[in-house]
mmCIF file of N, CA and C in Angstrom:
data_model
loop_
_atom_site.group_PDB
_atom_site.id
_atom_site.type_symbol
_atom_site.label_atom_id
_atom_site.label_comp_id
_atom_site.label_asym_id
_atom_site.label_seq_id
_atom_site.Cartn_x
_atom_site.Cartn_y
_atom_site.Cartn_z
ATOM 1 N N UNK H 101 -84.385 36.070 28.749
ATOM 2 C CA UNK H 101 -83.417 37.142 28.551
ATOM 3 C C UNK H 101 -83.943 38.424 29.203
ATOM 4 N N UNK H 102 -82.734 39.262 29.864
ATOM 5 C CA UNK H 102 -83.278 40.514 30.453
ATOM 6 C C UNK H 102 -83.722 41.288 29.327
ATOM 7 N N UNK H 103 -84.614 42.229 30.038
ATOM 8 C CA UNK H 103 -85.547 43.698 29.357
ATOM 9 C C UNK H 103 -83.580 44.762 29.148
ATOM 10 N N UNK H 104 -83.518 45.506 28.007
ATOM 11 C CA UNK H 104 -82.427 46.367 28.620
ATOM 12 C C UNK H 104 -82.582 47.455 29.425
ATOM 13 N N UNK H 105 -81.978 47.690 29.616
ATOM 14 C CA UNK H 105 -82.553 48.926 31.417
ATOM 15 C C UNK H 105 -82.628 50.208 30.246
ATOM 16 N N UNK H 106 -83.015 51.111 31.354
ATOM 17 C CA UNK H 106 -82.641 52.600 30.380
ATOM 18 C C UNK H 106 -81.323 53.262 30.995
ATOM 19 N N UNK H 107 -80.555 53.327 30.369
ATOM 20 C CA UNK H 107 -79.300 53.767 30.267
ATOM 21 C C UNK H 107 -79.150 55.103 30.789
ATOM 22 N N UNK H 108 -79.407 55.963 30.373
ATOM 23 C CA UNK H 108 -79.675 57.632 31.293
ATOM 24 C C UNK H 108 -80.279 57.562 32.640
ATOM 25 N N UNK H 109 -81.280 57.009 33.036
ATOM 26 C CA UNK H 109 -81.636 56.617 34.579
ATOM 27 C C UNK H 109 -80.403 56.046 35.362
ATOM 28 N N UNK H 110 -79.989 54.800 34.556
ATOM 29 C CA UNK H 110 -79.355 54.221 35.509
ATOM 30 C C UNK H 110 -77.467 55.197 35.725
ATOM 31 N N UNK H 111 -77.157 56.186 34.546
ATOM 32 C CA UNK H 111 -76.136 56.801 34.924
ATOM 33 C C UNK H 111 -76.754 58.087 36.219
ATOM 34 N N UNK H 112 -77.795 58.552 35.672
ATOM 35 C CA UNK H 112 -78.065 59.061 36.998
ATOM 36 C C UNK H 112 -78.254 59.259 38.009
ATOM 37 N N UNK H 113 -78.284 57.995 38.399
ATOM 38 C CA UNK H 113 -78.657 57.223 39.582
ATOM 39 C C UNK H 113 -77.089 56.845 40.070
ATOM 40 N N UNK H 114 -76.404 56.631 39.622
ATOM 41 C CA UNK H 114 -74.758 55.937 39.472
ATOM 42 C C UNK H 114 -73.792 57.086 39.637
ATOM 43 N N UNK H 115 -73.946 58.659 39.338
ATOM 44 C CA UNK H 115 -73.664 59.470 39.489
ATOM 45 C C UNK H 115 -74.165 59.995 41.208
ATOM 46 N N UNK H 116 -75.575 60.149 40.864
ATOM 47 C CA UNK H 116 -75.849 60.557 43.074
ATOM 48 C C UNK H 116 -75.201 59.642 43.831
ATOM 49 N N UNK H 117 -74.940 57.840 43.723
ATOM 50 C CA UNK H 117 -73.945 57.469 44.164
ATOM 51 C C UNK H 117 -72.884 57.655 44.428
ATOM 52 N N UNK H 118 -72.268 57.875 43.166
ATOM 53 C CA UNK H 118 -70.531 58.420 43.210
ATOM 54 C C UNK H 118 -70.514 59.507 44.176
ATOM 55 N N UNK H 119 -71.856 60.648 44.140
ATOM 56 C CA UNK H 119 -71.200 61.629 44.886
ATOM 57 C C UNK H 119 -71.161 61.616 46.575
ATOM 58 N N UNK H 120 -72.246 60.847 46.659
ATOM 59 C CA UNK H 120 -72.887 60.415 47.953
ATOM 60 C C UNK H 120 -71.646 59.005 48.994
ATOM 61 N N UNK H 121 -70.917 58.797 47.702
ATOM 62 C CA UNK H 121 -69.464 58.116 48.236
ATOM 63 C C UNK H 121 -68.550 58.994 48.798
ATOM 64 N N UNK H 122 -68.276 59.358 47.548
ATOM 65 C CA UNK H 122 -67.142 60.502 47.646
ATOM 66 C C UNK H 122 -66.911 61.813 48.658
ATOM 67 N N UNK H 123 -68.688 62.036 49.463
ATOM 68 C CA UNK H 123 -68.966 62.995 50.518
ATOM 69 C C UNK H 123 -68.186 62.459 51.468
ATOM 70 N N UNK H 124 -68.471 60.935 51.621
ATOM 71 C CA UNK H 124 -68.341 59.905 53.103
ATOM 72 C C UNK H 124 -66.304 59.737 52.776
ATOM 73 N N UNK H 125 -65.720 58.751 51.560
ATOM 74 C CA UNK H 125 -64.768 58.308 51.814
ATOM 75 C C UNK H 125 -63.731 59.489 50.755
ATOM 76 N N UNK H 126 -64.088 60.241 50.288
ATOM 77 C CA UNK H 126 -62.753 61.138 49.792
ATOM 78 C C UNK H 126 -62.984 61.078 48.053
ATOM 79 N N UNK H 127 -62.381 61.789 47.455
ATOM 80 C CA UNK H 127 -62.608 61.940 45.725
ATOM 81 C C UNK H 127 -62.191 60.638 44.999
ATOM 82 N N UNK H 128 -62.999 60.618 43.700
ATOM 83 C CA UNK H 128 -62.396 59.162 43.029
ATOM 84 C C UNK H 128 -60.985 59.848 42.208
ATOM 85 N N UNK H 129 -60.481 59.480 41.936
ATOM 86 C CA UNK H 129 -59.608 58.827 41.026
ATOM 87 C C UNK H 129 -60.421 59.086 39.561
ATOM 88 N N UNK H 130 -61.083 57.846 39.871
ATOM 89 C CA UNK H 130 -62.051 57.734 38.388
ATOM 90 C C UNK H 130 -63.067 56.896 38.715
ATOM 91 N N UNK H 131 -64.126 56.706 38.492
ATOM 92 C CA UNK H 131 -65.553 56.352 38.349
ATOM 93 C C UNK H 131 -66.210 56.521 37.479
ATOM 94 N N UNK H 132 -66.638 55.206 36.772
ATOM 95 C CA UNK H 132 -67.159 54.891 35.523
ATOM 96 C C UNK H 132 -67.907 53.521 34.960
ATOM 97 N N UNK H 133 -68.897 53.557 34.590
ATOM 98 C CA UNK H 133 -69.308 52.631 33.595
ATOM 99 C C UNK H 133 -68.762 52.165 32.273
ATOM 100 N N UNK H 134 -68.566 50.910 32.177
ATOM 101 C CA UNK H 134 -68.114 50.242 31.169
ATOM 102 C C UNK H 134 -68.373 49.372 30.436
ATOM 103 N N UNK H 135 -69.230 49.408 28.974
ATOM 104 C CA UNK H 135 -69.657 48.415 28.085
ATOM 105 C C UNK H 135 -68.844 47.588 27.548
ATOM 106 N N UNK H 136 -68.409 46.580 27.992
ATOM 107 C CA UNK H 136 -67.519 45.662 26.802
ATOM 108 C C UNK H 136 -68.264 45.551 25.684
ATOM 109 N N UNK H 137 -67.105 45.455 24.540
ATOM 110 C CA UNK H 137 -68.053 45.342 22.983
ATOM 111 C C UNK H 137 -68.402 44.040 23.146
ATOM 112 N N UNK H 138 -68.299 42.812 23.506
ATOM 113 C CA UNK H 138 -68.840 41.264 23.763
ATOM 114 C C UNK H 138 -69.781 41.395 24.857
ATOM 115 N N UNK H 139 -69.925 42.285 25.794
ATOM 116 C CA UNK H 139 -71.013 42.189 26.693
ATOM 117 C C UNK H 139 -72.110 43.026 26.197
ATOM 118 N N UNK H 140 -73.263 42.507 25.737
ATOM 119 C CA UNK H 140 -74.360 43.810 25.358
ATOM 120 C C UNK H 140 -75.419 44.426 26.840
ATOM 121 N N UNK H 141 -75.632 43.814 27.451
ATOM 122 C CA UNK H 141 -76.277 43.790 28.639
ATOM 123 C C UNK H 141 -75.373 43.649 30.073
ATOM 124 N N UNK H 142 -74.030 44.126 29.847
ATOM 125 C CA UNK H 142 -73.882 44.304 31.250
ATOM 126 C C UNK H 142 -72.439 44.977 31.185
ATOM 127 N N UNK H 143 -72.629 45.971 32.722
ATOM 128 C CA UNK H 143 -71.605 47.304 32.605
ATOM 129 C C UNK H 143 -70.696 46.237 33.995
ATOM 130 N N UNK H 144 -69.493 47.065 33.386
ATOM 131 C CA UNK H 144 -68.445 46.960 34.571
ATOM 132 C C UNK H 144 -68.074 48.365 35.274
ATOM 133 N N UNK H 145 -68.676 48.148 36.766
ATOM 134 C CA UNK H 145 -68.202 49.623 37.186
ATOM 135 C C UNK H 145 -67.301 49.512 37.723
ATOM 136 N N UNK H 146 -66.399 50.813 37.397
ATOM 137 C CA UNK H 146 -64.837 50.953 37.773
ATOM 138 C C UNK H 146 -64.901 52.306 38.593
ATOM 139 N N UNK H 147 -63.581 51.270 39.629
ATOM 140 C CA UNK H 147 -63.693 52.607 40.503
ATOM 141 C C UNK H 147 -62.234 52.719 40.616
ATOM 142 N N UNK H 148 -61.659 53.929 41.395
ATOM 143 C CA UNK H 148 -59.843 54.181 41.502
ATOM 144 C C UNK H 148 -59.860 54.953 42.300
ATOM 145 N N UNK H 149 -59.599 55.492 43.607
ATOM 146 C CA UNK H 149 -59.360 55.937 44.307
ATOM 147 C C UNK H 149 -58.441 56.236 45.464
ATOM 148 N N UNK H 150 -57.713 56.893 46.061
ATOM 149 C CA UNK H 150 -56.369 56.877 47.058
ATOM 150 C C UNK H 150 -56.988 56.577 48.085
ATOM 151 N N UNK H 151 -58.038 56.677 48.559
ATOM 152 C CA UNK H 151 -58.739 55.794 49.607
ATOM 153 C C UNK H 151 -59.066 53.998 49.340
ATOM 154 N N UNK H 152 -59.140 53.895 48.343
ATOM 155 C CA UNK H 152 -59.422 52.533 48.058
ATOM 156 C C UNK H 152 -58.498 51.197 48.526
ATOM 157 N N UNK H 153 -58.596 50.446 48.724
ATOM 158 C CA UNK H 153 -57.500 49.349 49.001
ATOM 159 C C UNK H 153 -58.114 48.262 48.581
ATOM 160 N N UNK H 154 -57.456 47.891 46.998
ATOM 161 C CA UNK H 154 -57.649 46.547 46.328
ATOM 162 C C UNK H 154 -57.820 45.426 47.202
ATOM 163 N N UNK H 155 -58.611 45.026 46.424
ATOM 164 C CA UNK H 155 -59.014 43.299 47.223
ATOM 165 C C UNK H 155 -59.284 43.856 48.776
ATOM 166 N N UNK H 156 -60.130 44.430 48.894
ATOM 167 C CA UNK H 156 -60.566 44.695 50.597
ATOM 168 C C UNK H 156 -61.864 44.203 50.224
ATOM 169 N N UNK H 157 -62.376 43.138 51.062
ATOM 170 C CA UNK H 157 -63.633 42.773 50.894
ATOM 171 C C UNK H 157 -64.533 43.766 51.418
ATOM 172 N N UNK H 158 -63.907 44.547 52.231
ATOM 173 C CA UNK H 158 -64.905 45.125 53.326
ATOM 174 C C UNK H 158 -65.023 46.258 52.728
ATOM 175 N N UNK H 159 -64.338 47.337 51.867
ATOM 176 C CA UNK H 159 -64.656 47.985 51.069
ATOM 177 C C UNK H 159 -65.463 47.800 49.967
ATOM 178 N N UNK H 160 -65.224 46.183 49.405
ATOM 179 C CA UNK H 160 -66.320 46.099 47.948
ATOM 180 C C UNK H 160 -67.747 45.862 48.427
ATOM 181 N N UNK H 161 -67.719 45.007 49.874
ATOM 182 C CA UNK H 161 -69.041 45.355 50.777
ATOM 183 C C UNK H 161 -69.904 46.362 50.704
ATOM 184 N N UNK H 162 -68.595 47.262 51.344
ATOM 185 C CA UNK H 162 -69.564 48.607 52.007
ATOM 186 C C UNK H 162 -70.080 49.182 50.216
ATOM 187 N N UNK H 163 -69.459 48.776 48.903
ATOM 188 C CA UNK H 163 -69.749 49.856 48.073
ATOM 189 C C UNK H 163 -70.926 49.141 47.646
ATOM 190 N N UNK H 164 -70.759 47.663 47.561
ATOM 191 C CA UNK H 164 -72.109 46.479 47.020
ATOM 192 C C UNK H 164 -73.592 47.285 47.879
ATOM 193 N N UNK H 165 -73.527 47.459 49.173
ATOM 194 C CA UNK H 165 -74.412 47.454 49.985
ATOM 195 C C UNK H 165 -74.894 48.817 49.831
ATOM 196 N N UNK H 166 -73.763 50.033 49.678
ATOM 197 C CA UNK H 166 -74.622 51.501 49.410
ATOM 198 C C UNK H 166 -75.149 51.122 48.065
ATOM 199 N N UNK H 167 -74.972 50.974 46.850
ATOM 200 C CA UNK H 167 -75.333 50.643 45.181
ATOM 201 C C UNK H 167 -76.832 50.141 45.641
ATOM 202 N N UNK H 168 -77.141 49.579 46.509
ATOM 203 C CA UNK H 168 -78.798 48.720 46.744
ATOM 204 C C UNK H 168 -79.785 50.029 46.656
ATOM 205 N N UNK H 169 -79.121 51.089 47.338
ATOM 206 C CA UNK H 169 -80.049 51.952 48.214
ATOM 207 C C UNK H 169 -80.413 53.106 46.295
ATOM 208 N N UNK H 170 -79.488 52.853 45.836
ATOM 209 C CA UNK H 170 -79.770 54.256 44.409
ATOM 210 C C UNK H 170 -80.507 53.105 43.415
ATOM 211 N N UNK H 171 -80.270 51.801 43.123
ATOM 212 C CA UNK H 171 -80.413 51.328 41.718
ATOM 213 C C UNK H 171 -81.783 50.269 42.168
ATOM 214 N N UNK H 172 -82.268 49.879 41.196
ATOM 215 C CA UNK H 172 -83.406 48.906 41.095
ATOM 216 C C UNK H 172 -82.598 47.320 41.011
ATOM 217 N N UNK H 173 -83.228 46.246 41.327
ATOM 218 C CA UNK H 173 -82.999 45.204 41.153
ATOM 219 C C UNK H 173 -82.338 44.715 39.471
ATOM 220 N N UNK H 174 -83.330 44.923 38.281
ATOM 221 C CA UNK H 174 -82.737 44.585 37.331
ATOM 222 C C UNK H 174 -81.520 45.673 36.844
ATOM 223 N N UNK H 175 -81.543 46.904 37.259
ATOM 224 C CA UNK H 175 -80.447 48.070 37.016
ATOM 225 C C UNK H 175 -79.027 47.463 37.679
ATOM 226 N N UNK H 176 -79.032 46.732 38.724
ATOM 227 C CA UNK H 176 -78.005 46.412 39.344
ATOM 228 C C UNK H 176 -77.415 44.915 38.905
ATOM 229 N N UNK H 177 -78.807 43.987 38.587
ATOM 230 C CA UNK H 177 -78.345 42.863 37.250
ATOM 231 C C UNK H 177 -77.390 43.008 36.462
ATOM 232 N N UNK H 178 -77.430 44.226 35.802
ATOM 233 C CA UNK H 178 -77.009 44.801 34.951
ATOM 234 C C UNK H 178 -75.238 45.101 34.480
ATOM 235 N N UNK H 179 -75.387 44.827 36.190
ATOM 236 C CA UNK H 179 -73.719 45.550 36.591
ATOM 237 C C UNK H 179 -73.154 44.138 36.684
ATOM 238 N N UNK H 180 -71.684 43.863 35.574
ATOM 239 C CA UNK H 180 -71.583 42.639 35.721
ATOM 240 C C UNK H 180 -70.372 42.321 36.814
ATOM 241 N N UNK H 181 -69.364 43.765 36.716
ATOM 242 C CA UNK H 181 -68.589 43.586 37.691
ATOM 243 C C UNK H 181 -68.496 44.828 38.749
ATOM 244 N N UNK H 182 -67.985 44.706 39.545
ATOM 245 C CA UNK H 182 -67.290 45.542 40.327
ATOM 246 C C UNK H 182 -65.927 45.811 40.023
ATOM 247 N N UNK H 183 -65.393 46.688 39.687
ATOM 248 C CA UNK H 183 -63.711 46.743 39.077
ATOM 249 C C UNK H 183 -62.969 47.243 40.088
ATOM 250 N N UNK H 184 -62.142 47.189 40.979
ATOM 251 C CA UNK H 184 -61.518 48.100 41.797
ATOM 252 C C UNK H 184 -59.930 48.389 41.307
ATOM 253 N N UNK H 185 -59.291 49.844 40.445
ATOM 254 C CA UNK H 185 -58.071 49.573 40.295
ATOM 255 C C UNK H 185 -57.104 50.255 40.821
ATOM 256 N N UNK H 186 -55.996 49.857 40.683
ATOM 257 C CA UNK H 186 -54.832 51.135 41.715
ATOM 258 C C UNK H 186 -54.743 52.274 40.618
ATOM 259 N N UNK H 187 -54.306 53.283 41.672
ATOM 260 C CA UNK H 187 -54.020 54.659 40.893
ATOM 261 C C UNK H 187 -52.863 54.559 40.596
ATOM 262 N N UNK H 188 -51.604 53.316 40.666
ATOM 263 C CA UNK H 188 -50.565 53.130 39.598
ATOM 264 C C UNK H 188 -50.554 52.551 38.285
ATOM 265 N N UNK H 189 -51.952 51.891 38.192
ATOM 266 C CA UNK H 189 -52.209 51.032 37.087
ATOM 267 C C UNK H 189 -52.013 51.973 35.789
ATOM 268 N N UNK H 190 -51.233 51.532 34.711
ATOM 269 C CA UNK H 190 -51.049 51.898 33.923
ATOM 270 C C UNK H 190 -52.398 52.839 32.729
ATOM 271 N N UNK H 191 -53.461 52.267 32.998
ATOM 272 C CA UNK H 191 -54.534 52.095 32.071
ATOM 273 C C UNK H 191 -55.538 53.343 32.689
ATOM 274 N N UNK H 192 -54.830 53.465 33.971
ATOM 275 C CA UNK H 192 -55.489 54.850 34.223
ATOM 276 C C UNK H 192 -55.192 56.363 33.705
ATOM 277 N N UNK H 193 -53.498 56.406 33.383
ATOM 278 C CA UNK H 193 -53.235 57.166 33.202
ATOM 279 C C UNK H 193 -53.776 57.676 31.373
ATOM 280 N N UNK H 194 -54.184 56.812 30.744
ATOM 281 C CA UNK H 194 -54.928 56.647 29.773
ATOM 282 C C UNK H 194 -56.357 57.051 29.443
ATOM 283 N N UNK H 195 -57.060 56.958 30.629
ATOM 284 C CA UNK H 195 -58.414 57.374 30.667
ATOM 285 C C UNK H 195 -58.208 58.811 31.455
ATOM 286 N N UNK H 196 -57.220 58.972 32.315
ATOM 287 C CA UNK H 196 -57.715 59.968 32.416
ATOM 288 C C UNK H 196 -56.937 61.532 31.897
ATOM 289 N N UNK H 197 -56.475 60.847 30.748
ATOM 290 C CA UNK H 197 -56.217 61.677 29.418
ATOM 291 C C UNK H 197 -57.040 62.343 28.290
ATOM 292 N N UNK H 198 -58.241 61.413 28.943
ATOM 293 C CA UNK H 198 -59.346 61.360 27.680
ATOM 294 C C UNK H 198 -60.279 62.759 27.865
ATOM 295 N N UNK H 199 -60.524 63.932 27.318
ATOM 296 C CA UNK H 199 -60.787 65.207 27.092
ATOM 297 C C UNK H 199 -62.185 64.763 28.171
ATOM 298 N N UNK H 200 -62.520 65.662 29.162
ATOM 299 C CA UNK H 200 -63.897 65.722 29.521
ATOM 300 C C UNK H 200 -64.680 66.715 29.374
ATOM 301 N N UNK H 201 -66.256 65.830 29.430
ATOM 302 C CA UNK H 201 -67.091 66.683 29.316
ATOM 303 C C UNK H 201 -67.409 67.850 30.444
ATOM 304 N N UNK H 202 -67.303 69.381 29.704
ATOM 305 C CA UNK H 202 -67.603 70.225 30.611
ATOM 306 C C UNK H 202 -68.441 70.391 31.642
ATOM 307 N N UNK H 203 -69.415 69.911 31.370
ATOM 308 C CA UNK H 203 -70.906 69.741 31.863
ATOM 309 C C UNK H 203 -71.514 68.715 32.383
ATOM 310 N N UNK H 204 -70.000 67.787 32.699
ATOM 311 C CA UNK H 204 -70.842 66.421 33.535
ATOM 312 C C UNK H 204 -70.036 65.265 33.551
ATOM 313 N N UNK H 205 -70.542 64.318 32.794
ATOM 314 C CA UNK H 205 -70.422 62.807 32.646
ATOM 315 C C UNK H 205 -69.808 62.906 31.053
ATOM 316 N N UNK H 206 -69.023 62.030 31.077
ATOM 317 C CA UNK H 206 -68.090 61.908 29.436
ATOM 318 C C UNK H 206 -68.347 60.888 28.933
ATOM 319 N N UNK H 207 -68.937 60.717 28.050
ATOM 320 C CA UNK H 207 -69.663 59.160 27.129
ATOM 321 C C UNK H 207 -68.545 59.255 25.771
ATOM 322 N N UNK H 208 -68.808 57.944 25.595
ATOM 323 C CA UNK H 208 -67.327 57.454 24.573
ATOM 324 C C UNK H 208 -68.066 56.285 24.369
ATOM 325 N N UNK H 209 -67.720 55.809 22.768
ATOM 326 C CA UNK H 209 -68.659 55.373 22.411
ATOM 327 C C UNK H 209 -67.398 53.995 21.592
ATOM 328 N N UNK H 210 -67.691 52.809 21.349
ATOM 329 C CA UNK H 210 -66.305 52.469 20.485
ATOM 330 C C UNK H 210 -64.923 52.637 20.416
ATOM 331 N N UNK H 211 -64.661 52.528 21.609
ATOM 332 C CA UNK H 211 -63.325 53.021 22.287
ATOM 333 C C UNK H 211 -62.732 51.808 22.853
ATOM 334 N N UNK H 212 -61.339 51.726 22.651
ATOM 335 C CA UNK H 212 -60.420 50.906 23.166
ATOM 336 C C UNK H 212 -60.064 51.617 24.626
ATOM 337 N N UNK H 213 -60.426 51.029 25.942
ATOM 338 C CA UNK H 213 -60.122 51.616 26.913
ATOM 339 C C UNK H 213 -59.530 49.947 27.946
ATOM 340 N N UNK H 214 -58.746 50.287 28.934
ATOM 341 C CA UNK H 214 -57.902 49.147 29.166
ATOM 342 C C UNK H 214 -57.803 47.832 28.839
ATOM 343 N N UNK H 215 -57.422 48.172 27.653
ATOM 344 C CA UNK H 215 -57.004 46.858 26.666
ATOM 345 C C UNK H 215 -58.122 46.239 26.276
ATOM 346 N N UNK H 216 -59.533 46.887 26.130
ATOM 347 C CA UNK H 216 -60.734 46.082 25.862
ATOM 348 C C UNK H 216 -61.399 47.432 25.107
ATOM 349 N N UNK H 217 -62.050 46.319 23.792
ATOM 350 C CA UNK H 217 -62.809 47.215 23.477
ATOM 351 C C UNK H 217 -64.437 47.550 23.990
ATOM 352 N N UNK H 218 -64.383 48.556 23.751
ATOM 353 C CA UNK H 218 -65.426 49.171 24.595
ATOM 354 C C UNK H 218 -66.562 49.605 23.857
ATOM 355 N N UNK H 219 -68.086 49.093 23.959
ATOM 356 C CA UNK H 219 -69.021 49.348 23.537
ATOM 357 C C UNK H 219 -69.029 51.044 23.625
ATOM 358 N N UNK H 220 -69.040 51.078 24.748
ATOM 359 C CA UNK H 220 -70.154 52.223 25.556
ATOM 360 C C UNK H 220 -68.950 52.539 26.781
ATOM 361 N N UNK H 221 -69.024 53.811 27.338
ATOM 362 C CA UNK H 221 -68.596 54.095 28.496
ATOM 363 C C UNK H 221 -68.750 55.572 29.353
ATOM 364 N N UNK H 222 -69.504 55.292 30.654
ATOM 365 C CA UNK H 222 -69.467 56.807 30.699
ATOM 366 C C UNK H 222 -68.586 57.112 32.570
ATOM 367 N N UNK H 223 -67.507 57.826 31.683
ATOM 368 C CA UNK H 223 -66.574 58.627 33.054
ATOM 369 C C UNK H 223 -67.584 59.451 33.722
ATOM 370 N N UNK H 224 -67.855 58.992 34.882
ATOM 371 C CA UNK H 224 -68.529 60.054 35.728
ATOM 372 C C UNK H 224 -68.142 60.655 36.370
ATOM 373 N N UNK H 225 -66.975 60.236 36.904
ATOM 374 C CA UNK H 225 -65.991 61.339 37.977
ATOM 375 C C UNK H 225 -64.606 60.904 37.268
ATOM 376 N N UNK H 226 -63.887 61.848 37.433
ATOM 377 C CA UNK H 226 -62.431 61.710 37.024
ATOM 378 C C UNK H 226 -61.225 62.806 37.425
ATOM 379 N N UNK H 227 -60.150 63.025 37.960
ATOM 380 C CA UNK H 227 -59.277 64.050 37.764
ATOM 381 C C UNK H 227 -58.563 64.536 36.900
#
């Protein structure tokens, strides 16, 4: 069984990403980590963006291949999916209702967020 990572490293690290994206291909939407309450050891990162185009391999590429260069081997274990969703999807307009933190990154803790409950979650970018 994996070691659990440390959780504050690896959002910080996940954050210089996001921004180090967002310089190159345009603002997210939303960008975030996501604990399912059934998954204890592994995040789903979600991304949403008007640059994005679902199911583009060559986009989940290019994002698989920058993620190498910020995170460690077991930090990226860690990550169980890649999420890519449209900015019509219903479930966005939901999160990004959710009050943010002034000062950064928005952690939510036991939260029902698209139709799953949610351990853990932290919005790192959002509009």
């Amino acid at each position: 069984m994996r070691q659990p990572i440390n959780t504050k490293k690896l959002i910080e690290k996940i954050e210089k990403f996001a921004n180090d994206i967002s310089s190159e291909k345009g603002p997210f939407i939303l960008f975030g980590l996501f604990q399912r309450e059934k998954l204890i050891n592994s995040w789903d990162l979600v991304i949403c963006a008007s640059w994005l185009k679902l199911h583009d391999f060559n986009v989940l590429k290019y994002i698989e291949n920058k993620l190498r260069y910020y995170i460690e081997e077991d930090e990226r274990l860690s990550i169980g999916r890649l999420v890519t969703i449209s900015q019509d999807n219903p479930w966005i307009s939901e999160v990004l209702a959710i009050p943010k933190n002034k000062k950064g990154i928005t952690e939510l803790r036991n939260s029902e967020l698209f139709g799953h409950n949610m351990r853990q979650a932290f919005i790192i970018k959002s509009q």
